[in-house]
Structure formats: structure tokens, C-alpha cells
């Protein structure tokens, strides 16, 4: 396996921490505050959650496919494209966060028992230029790394709209 920026244990920890961290950051806020962007053209906390859910859908589905099949071929779908096919942006924040947390629990139940070699299982990913080989590790690390700045973004948004 290539060198990693996060260990498997760090990935699992970050993935587990994201939903409760978001819940703690947004506790006590009114639905209107969670749907309010701090400035024109910026995302609200709800927009960030919707984006994270779309990413979790896409990359989590890739992980599931790689685990379920030997070297599947997966067509890449950009989470920004996928979100347009969902109602995530219109949902109330707290029920959407609960759905995100349930999805995360299910993903962790799949990832936690994996042996180190299982993290190297591969898929060929098409639809975004030249076909690429991706692993369970690739998608899980992307998900964990991608969420970190968005959780900080939610913290900044909440601190702005809470005032």
C-alpha cells in the first residue's frame, strides 16, 4: 500500500467523531439559524451537512461495492451532482443529522472489522477521465479528511449565526 496521511485507526476515529461533533456544535440552534448562511454566497450549516451527506452516500457506496465484489468497476458520481437528486438541502437540520449519524454507524460497522488487507481491496473507477484504481482505504481516508475542514466550517458558521 502507498504511504498514508492517516492511519486506519485515525480514519475510524474521525469518521466516528463527525456526527456527534456536529450535534454538539449545533445544539440549541433554531432551524432558521441552521439554514442561515453567514454571508451572501456562503453555505449555511444545513448546506454543509447536505454536502457531507452527499459525499457519504457516494464514497460510502463505493466502499460497500469494493467490499461486496472482487475488483468491481464503479462509475464515479460527483457528490455535487448527486446532491441535486436528493432533498438534503431542503431537509431540517436535526432529522438530517440523525440520518447522517445512522448512515455513519452503518459504515463503521462495515469498516471496523476489516483486516488490514481488506483496506487494500480495489475497484476500477470510470467516468472521470482515465479509469483509476481506488481502494477501500482511499475512499475512507477521503471521507475522513474531507469532513475535517467542513466540521470547522460548521463551527465558524454557528459562531456567526449564534451571535
XYZ file of N, CA, C and O in Angstrom:
652
model
N 0.839 -1.191 0.000
C 0.000 0.000 0.000
C 0.876 1.245 0.000
O 1.901 1.264 0.648
N 0.427 2.300 -0.696
C 1.210 3.536 -0.671
C 1.193 4.156 0.719
O 0.377 3.812 1.557
N 2.116 5.092 0.925
C 2.140 5.765 2.224
C 0.829 6.505 2.437
O 0.194 6.965 1.494
N 0.448 6.621 3.683
C -0.859 7.185 4.023
C -0.705 8.459 4.824
O 0.230 8.611 5.589
N -1.692 9.320 4.691
C -1.679 10.509 5.522
C -2.382 10.244 6.851
O -2.115 10.907 7.833
N -3.277 9.269 6.885
C -3.964 8.890 8.120
C -3.854 7.380 8.299
O -3.915 6.638 7.317
N -3.734 6.949 9.542
C -3.776 5.516 9.805
C -5.227 5.051 9.747
O -6.167 5.861 9.850
N -5.417 3.753 9.657
C -6.769 3.201 9.667
C -7.468 3.579 10.972
O -8.648 3.965 10.963
N -6.755 3.508 12.066
C -7.342 3.865 13.364
C -7.768 5.336 13.394
O -8.828 5.674 13.924
N -6.936 6.204 12.820
C -7.298 7.630 12.755
C -8.532 7.839 11.879
O -9.407 8.643 12.221
N -8.601 7.133 10.778
C -9.769 7.236 9.900
C -11.026 6.847 10.660
O -12.026 7.573 10.649
N -10.984 5.699 11.322
C -12.158 5.227 12.056
C -12.558 6.207 13.152
O -13.743 6.478 13.350
N -11.574 6.746 13.842
C -11.856 7.714 14.907
C -12.505 8.969 14.337
O -13.527 9.446 14.856
N -11.938 9.511 13.276
C -12.504 10.726 12.673
C -13.907 10.484 12.147
O -14.804 11.319 12.351
N -14.118 9.362 11.496
C -15.449 9.063 10.978
C -16.462 8.931 12.107
O -17.594 9.397 11.978
N -16.046 8.332 13.209
C -16.957 8.176 14.346
C -17.253 9.502 15.028
O -18.357 9.714 15.536
N -16.288 10.402 15.044
C -16.443 11.667 15.771
C -17.273 12.716 15.039
O -17.817 13.625 15.676
N -17.356 12.627 13.725
C -18.004 13.701 12.967
C -19.463 13.939 13.364
O -19.811 15.078 13.708
N -20.351 12.938 13.335
C -21.753 13.248 13.694
C -21.936 13.801 15.100
O -22.624 14.822 15.260
N -21.326 13.201 16.151
C -21.537 13.807 17.474
C -20.915 15.196 17.606
O -21.446 16.057 18.312
N -19.827 15.439 16.919
C -19.205 16.774 16.945
C -20.159 17.792 16.325
O -20.351 18.889 16.864
N -20.764 17.426 15.193
C -21.713 18.332 14.547
C -22.940 18.560 15.430
O -23.446 19.676 15.508
N -23.387 17.517 16.098
C -24.536 17.648 17.003
C -24.207 18.603 18.141
O -25.017 19.465 18.500
N -23.020 18.470 18.707
C -22.620 19.353 19.813
C -22.505 20.798 19.346
O -22.936 21.717 20.053
N -21.939 20.999 18.174
C -21.755 22.363 17.659
C -23.082 23.066 17.395
O -23.187 24.280 17.523
N -24.084 22.302 16.994
C -25.348 22.908 16.563
C -26.447 22.818 17.622
O -27.555 23.298 17.391
N -26.132 22.250 18.766
C -27.129 22.102 19.825
C -27.694 23.462 20.216
O -26.966 24.440 20.358
N -29.000 23.511 20.362
C -29.656 24.724 20.826
C -29.952 25.758 19.754
O -30.575 26.776 20.040
N -29.508 25.511 18.540
C -29.805 26.471 17.473
C -31.187 26.206 16.883
O -31.625 25.061 16.789
N -31.828 27.256 16.495
C -33.138 27.160 15.861
C -32.970 26.724 14.409
O -31.943 27.011 13.787
N -33.991 26.071 13.840
C -33.911 25.660 12.431
C -33.542 26.805 11.492
O -32.737 26.622 10.573
N -34.087 27.988 11.732
C -33.765 29.132 10.864
C -32.277 29.474 10.924
O -31.672 29.824 9.902
N -31.686 29.376 12.108
C -30.255 29.661 12.229
C -29.419 28.649 11.452
O -28.403 28.998 10.850
N -29.846 27.404 11.462
C -29.109 26.344 10.781
C -29.238 26.437 9.265
O -28.427 25.879 8.531
N -30.252 27.144 8.806
C -30.454 27.347 7.363
C -29.973 28.729 6.916
O -30.187 29.119 5.776
N -29.336 29.468 7.823
C -28.870 30.817 7.507
C -27.378 30.800 7.198
O -26.577 30.336 8.008
N -27.032 31.322 6.030
C -25.615 31.464 5.671
C -25.079 32.718 6.356
O -25.791 33.718 6.473
N -23.837 32.672 6.819
C -23.288 33.844 7.500
C -23.178 35.068 6.590
O -23.327 36.195 7.046
N -22.946 34.831 5.308
C -22.826 35.919 4.335
C -23.399 35.460 3.005
O -23.424 34.255 2.725
N -23.835 36.398 2.169
C -24.359 36.016 0.861
C -23.335 35.178 0.076
O -22.142 35.456 0.089
N -23.835 34.116 -0.555
C -22.970 33.253 -1.358
C -22.244 32.188 -0.560
O -21.555 31.349 -1.135
N -22.372 32.203 0.765
C -21.734 31.186 1.601
C -22.755 30.111 1.966
O -23.954 30.300 1.792
N -22.262 29.011 2.471
C -23.119 27.907 2.881
C -23.617 28.098 4.304
O -22.907 28.633 5.159
N -24.827 27.616 4.543
C -25.362 27.510 5.899
C -24.866 26.192 6.499
O -24.311 25.336 5.791
N -25.084 26.017 7.790
C -24.742 24.731 8.420
C -25.501 23.606 7.733
O -24.965 22.509 7.516
N -26.742 23.861 7.363
C -27.537 22.840 6.671
C -26.945 22.506 5.303
O -26.950 21.346 4.892
N -26.443 23.508 4.592
C -25.806 23.262 3.299
C -24.574 22.376 3.461
O -24.334 21.474 2.648
N -23.792 22.632 4.498
C -22.592 21.828 4.747
C -22.996 20.388 5.059
O -22.415 19.436 4.517
N -23.995 20.225 5.914
C -24.471 18.880 6.239
C -24.967 18.167 4.983
O -24.651 16.985 4.769
N -25.721 18.855 4.156
C -26.221 18.240 2.915
C -25.054 17.781 2.044
O -25.080 16.678 1.478
N -24.035 18.608 1.935
C -22.842 18.249 1.158
C -22.161 17.016 1.749
O -21.790 16.086 1.014
N -21.997 16.985 3.055
C -21.352 15.845 3.697
C -22.171 14.570 3.513
O -21.614 13.485 3.317
N -23.477 14.693 3.547
C -24.328 13.525 3.320
C -24.169 13.011 1.888
O -24.093 11.802 1.675
N -24.105 13.920 0.920
C -23.931 13.506 -0.475
C -22.588 12.797 -0.661
O -22.505 11.769 -1.344
N -21.547 13.324 -0.037
C -20.223 12.684 -0.114
C -20.258 11.313 0.557
O -19.701 10.337 0.020
N -20.909 11.231 1.710
C -21.012 9.957 2.420
C -21.783 8.934 1.589
O -21.433 7.755 1.568
N -22.816 9.387 0.900
C -23.564 8.487 0.010
C -22.654 7.923 -1.075
O -22.562 6.711 -1.266
N -22.004 8.819 -1.784
C -21.197 8.402 -2.939
C -20.005 7.553 -2.531
O -19.788 6.469 -3.052
N -19.212 8.058 -1.615
C -17.989 7.355 -1.243
C -18.287 6.126 -0.387
O -17.612 5.118 -0.493
N -19.321 6.200 0.430
C -19.734 5.027 1.207
C -20.236 3.914 0.308
O -19.958 2.733 0.546
N -20.979 4.276 -0.749
C -21.443 3.269 -1.706
C -20.269 2.626 -2.431
O -20.298 1.426 -2.722
N -19.249 3.398 -2.723
C -18.051 2.838 -3.356
C -17.368 1.842 -2.418
O -16.967 0.750 -2.846
N -17.259 2.196 -1.158
C -16.665 1.287 -0.170
C -17.457 -0.014 -0.116
O -16.883 -1.108 -0.160
N -18.767 0.096 -0.052
C -19.616 -1.097 0.018
C -19.436 -1.974 -1.212
O -19.355 -3.206 -1.099
N -19.363 -1.355 -2.381
C -19.186 -2.128 -3.616
C -17.844 -2.846 -3.642
O -17.751 -4.011 -4.046
N -16.806 -2.169 -3.197
C -15.467 -2.775 -3.197
C -15.416 -3.952 -2.232
O -14.776 -4.972 -2.511
N -16.090 -3.840 -1.115
C -16.094 -4.924 -0.133
C -16.961 -6.092 -0.619
O -16.614 -7.248 -0.430
N -18.071 -5.780 -1.274
C -19.015 -6.818 -1.703
C -18.545 -7.601 -2.926
O -18.912 -8.767 -3.089
N -17.762 -6.965 -3.786
C -17.358 -7.602 -5.041
C -15.841 -7.610 -5.156
O -15.173 -6.748 -4.609
N -15.351 -8.573 -5.923
C -13.918 -8.588 -6.220
C -13.664 -7.658 -7.396
O -14.232 -7.838 -8.478
N -12.842 -6.660 -7.178
C -12.429 -5.651 -8.171
C -13.574 -5.182 -9.071
O -13.531 -5.344 -10.288
N -14.596 -4.579 -8.477
C -15.703 -4.074 -9.297
C -15.273 -2.874 -10.141
O -14.252 -2.247 -9.879
N -16.067 -2.593 -11.150
C -15.929 -1.349 -11.897
C -17.050 -0.437 -11.412
O -18.218 -0.824 -11.414
N -16.676 0.751 -10.982
C -17.623 1.715 -10.417
C -17.605 2.961 -11.279
O -16.542 3.461 -11.634
N -18.770 3.462 -11.597
C -18.853 4.728 -12.320
C -18.851 5.854 -11.297
O -19.693 5.899 -10.399
N -17.904 6.750 -11.421
C -17.791 7.876 -10.486
C -18.993 8.803 -10.639
O -19.438 9.083 -11.747
N -19.503 9.251 -9.511
C -20.557 10.257 -9.486
C -20.088 11.343 -8.531
O -19.772 11.074 -7.371
N -20.034 12.547 -9.019
C -19.606 13.670 -8.197
C -20.680 13.951 -7.150
O -21.860 14.079 -7.491
N -20.301 14.065 -5.869
C -21.288 14.381 -4.843
C -22.069 15.671 -5.122
O -23.228 15.797 -4.741
N -21.454 16.617 -5.809
C -22.167 17.867 -6.145
C -23.259 17.624 -7.178
O -24.249 18.348 -7.220
N -23.071 16.605 -7.999
C -24.119 16.203 -8.943
C -25.190 15.411 -8.206
O -26.387 15.631 -8.396
N -24.760 14.489 -7.356
C -25.679 13.638 -6.619
C -26.623 14.449 -5.724
O -27.809 14.145 -5.638
N -26.114 15.480 -5.084
C -26.931 16.244 -4.141
C -28.175 16.821 -4.820
O -29.220 16.966 -4.197
N -28.066 17.103 -6.120
C -29.209 17.656 -6.862
C -30.337 16.636 -7.011
O -31.473 17.008 -7.287
N -30.022 15.358 -6.812
C -31.025 14.302 -6.919
C -31.620 13.947 -5.561
O -32.413 13.024 -5.457
N -31.211 14.671 -4.526
C -31.702 14.418 -3.172
C -32.515 15.620 -2.687
O -32.564 16.656 -3.351
N -33.093 15.474 -1.516
C -33.777 16.604 -0.874
C -32.962 17.121 0.315
O -33.475 17.836 1.168
N -31.681 16.770 0.377
C -30.850 17.101 1.532
C -30.817 18.600 1.841
O -30.795 18.988 2.999
N -30.787 19.421 0.815
C -30.701 20.871 1.045
C -31.977 21.445 1.667
O -31.925 22.476 2.330
N -33.101 20.779 1.443
C -34.375 21.275 1.961
C -34.741 20.702 3.326
O -35.626 21.222 3.996
N -34.085 19.628 3.727
C -34.440 18.974 4.980
C -34.104 19.836 6.190
O -33.189 20.647 6.151
N -34.842 19.620 7.268
C -34.499 20.248 8.533
C -33.192 19.641 9.023
O -32.931 18.448 8.829
N -32.393 20.437 9.681
C -31.043 20.037 10.055
C -31.013 18.832 10.994
O -30.294 17.859 10.741
N -31.736 18.873 12.094
C -31.618 17.816 13.104
C -32.044 16.443 12.576
O -31.307 15.468 12.777
N -33.183 16.314 11.884
C -33.506 14.994 11.320
C -32.471 14.543 10.270
O -32.144 13.355 10.194
N -31.960 15.482 9.505
C -30.940 15.146 8.516
C -29.659 14.678 9.208
O -29.017 13.712 8.767
N -29.294 15.334 10.293
C -28.110 14.932 11.050
C -28.300 13.535 11.644
O -27.374 12.723 11.651
N -29.509 13.237 12.123
C -29.776 11.893 12.653
C -29.615 10.838 11.548
O -29.035 9.776 11.783
N -30.078 11.142 10.346
C -29.907 10.216 9.224
C -28.436 10.035 8.881
O -27.979 8.920 8.604
N -27.690 11.128 8.895
C -26.249 11.083 8.645
C -25.564 10.207 9.699
O -24.715 9.368 9.381
N -25.949 10.373 10.961
C -25.351 9.596 12.050
C -25.666 8.104 11.890
O -24.793 7.253 12.120
N -26.891 7.775 11.505
C -27.253 6.365 11.286
C -26.439 5.775 10.140
O -25.960 4.645 10.228
N -26.293 6.548 9.077
C -25.503 6.089 7.940
C -24.050 5.878 8.366
O -23.410 4.901 7.974
N -23.525 6.768 9.190
C -22.145 6.657 9.647
C -21.960 5.422 10.528
O -20.965 4.709 10.414
N -22.928 5.157 11.396
C -22.871 3.961 12.237
C -22.824 2.710 11.364
O -22.036 1.794 11.624
N -23.637 2.683 10.321
C -23.653 1.530 9.411
C -22.310 1.386 8.692
O -21.795 0.269 8.544
N -21.730 2.503 8.253
C -20.434 2.449 7.581
C -19.361 1.929 8.529
O -18.540 1.086 8.154
N -19.354 2.408 9.748
C -18.358 1.960 10.719
C -18.504 0.472 11.033
O -17.500 -0.226 11.239
N -19.731 -0.030 11.038
C -19.942 -1.464 11.261
C -19.332 -2.288 10.131
O -18.945 -3.437 10.343
N -19.247 -1.718 8.957
C -18.609 -2.390 7.824
C -17.093 -2.262 7.908
O -16.359 -3.226 7.658
N -16.603 -1.079 8.262
C -15.157 -0.823 8.243
C -14.407 -1.410 9.442
O -13.289 -1.908 9.292
N -14.991 -1.316 10.620
C -14.263 -1.700 11.831
C -13.748 -3.139 11.835
O -12.624 -3.382 12.271
N -14.516 -4.121 11.356
C -13.994 -5.492 11.403
C -13.017 -5.848 10.275
O -12.471 -6.947 10.267
N -12.795 -4.928 9.335
C -11.910 -5.242 8.215
C -10.491 -5.526 8.685
O -9.972 -4.839 9.562
N -9.896 -6.515 8.072
C -8.487 -6.799 8.311
C -7.665 -5.826 7.466
O -8.170 -5.295 6.466
N -6.427 -5.560 7.848
C -5.620 -4.607 7.074
C -5.604 -4.878 5.574
O -5.708 -3.947 4.768
N -5.540 -6.142 5.162
C -5.516 -6.449 3.721
C -6.829 -6.054 3.033
O -6.835 -5.718 1.854
N -7.937 -6.067 3.778
C -9.234 -5.704 3.190
C -9.295 -4.224 2.813
O -10.044 -3.844 1.913
N -8.523 -3.398 3.506
C -8.474 -1.972 3.192
C -7.807 -1.730 1.832
O -7.943 -0.666 1.253
N -7.089 -2.756 1.327
C -6.405 -2.666 0.028
C -7.255 -3.188 -1.123
O -6.811 -3.159 -2.267
N -8.451 -3.684 -0.830
C -9.329 -4.159 -1.913
C -9.553 -3.011 -2.890
O -9.659 -1.851 -2.485
N -9.639 -3.337 -4.171
C -9.680 -2.303 -5.203
C -10.934 -2.339 -6.046
O -11.646 -3.344 -6.111
N -11.140 -1.222 -6.720
C -12.161 -1.071 -7.754
C -11.537 -0.248 -8.869
O -10.628 0.556 -8.638
N -12.034 -0.438 -10.058
C -11.691 0.439 -11.171
C -12.807 1.472 -11.257
O -13.989 1.112 -11.314
N -12.422 2.723 -11.233
C -13.398 3.812 -11.239
C -13.355 4.497 -12.593
O -12.296 4.934 -13.048
N -14.526 4.562 -13.230
C -14.642 5.177 -14.548
C -15.543 6.403 -14.472
O -16.201 6.631 -13.463
N -15.555 7.166 -15.550
C -16.477 8.286 -15.644
C -15.878 9.630 -15.310
O -16.573 10.648 -15.365
N -14.611 9.655 -14.950
C -13.962 10.929 -14.619
C -12.618 10.988 -15.347
O -11.586 11.239 -14.739
N -12.652 10.724 -16.636
C -11.406 10.678 -17.404
C -10.883 9.261 -17.472
O -11.643 8.303 -17.538
N -9.578 9.127 -17.417
C -8.925 7.826 -17.484
C -9.365 6.958 -16.296
O -9.424 7.451 -15.164
N -9.683 5.670 -16.532
C -10.055 4.806 -15.405
C -8.957 4.796 -14.338
O -7.762 4.795 -14.644
N -9.390 4.806 -13.083
C -8.479 4.848 -11.940
C -8.725 3.644 -11.045
O -9.846 3.132 -10.980
N -7.704 3.223 -10.336
C -7.858 2.175 -9.343
C -7.929 2.849 -7.977
O -7.068 3.653 -7.622
N -8.988 2.524 -7.238
C -9.185 3.083 -5.902
C -9.403 1.933 -4.924
O -9.848 0.856 -5.303
N -9.128 2.195 -3.649
C -9.251 1.171 -2.610
C -10.275 1.583 -1.553
O -10.703 2.742 -1.495
N -10.593 0.621 -0.696
C -11.420 0.933 0.471
C -10.744 2.043 1.262
O -11.379 3.020 1.663
N -9.437 1.893 1.475
C -8.682 2.912 2.206
C -8.828 4.276 1.543
O -9.069 5.278 2.239
N -8.681 4.341 0.220
C -8.766 5.615 -0.499
C -10.062 6.341 -0.164
O -10.050 7.515 0.210
N -11.175 5.629 -0.298
C -12.464 6.276 -0.071
C -12.676 6.637 1.405
O -13.183 7.725 1.713
N -12.298 5.763 2.309
C -12.482 6.056 3.740
C -11.610 7.228 4.173
O -12.054 8.101 4.925
N -10.379 7.267 3.676
C -9.479 8.372 4.024
C -9.991 9.679 3.424
O -9.958 10.718 4.080
N -10.482 9.630 2.188
C -11.057 10.836 1.571
C -12.200 11.355 2.423
O -12.314 12.559 2.677
N -13.080 10.450 2.818
C -14.242 10.846 3.600
C -13.816 11.500 4.912
O -14.268 12.594 5.247
N -12.927 10.844 5.641
C -12.475 11.377 6.938
C -11.741 12.703 6.763
O -11.996 13.670 7.503
N -10.837 12.776 5.806
C -10.063 14.004 5.583
C -10.939 15.137 5.073
O -10.746 16.297 5.449
N -11.884 14.810 4.237
C -12.774 15.818 3.655
C -13.693 16.435 4.703
O -14.015 17.620 4.650
N -14.103 15.634 5.674
C -15.038 16.127 6.680
C -14.393 17.079 7.681
O -15.073 17.970 8.208
N -13.116 16.910 7.946
C -12.449 17.723 8.968
C -12.624 19.227 8.729
O -13.068 19.949 9.626
N -12.280 19.754 7.548
C -12.461 21.202 7.354
C -13.932 21.619 7.333
O -14.260 22.738 7.718
N -14.816 20.712 6.921
C -16.232 21.073 6.906
C -16.809 21.163 8.317
O -17.690 21.983 8.576
N -16.319 20.339 9.223
C -16.751 20.461 10.625
C -16.283 21.800 11.187
O -17.031 22.496 11.881
N -15.063 22.200 10.859
C -14.568 23.521 11.277
C -15.402 24.627 10.631
O -15.668 25.660 11.251
N -15.822 24.413 9.389
C -16.678 25.378 8.704
C -18.002 25.521 9.456
O -18.484 26.644 9.655
N -18.584 24.416 9.870
C -19.834 24.477 10.637
C -19.608 25.241 11.937
O -20.435 26.058 12.335
N -18.475 25.009 12.580
C -18.180 25.726 13.817
C -18.135 27.236 13.565
O -18.705 28.015 14.327
N -17.482 27.653 12.483
C -17.424 29.089 12.148
C -18.824 29.638 11.838
O -19.191 30.725 12.290
N -19.604 28.883 11.089
C -20.958 29.315 10.737
C -21.790 29.474 12.008
O -22.457 30.506 12.202
N -21.741 28.480 12.856
C -22.532 28.503 14.091
C -22.127 29.673 14.974
O -22.983 30.358 15.538
N -20.841 29.927 15.076
C -20.385 31.060 15.878
C -20.852 32.387 15.312
O -21.069 33.333 16.061
N -21.046 32.451 14.007
C -21.549 33.677 13.376
C -23.038 33.847 13.565
O -23.503 34.923 13.933
N -23.813 32.781 13.336
C -25.268 32.907 13.402
C -25.800 32.872 14.833
O -26.914 33.301 15.092
N -24.998 32.375 15.762
C -25.424 32.292 17.168
C -25.416 33.656 17.831
O -26.094 33.896 18.807
N -24.627 34.587 17.328
C -24.477 35.915 17.932
C -25.762 36.693 17.872
O -26.541 36.658 17.017
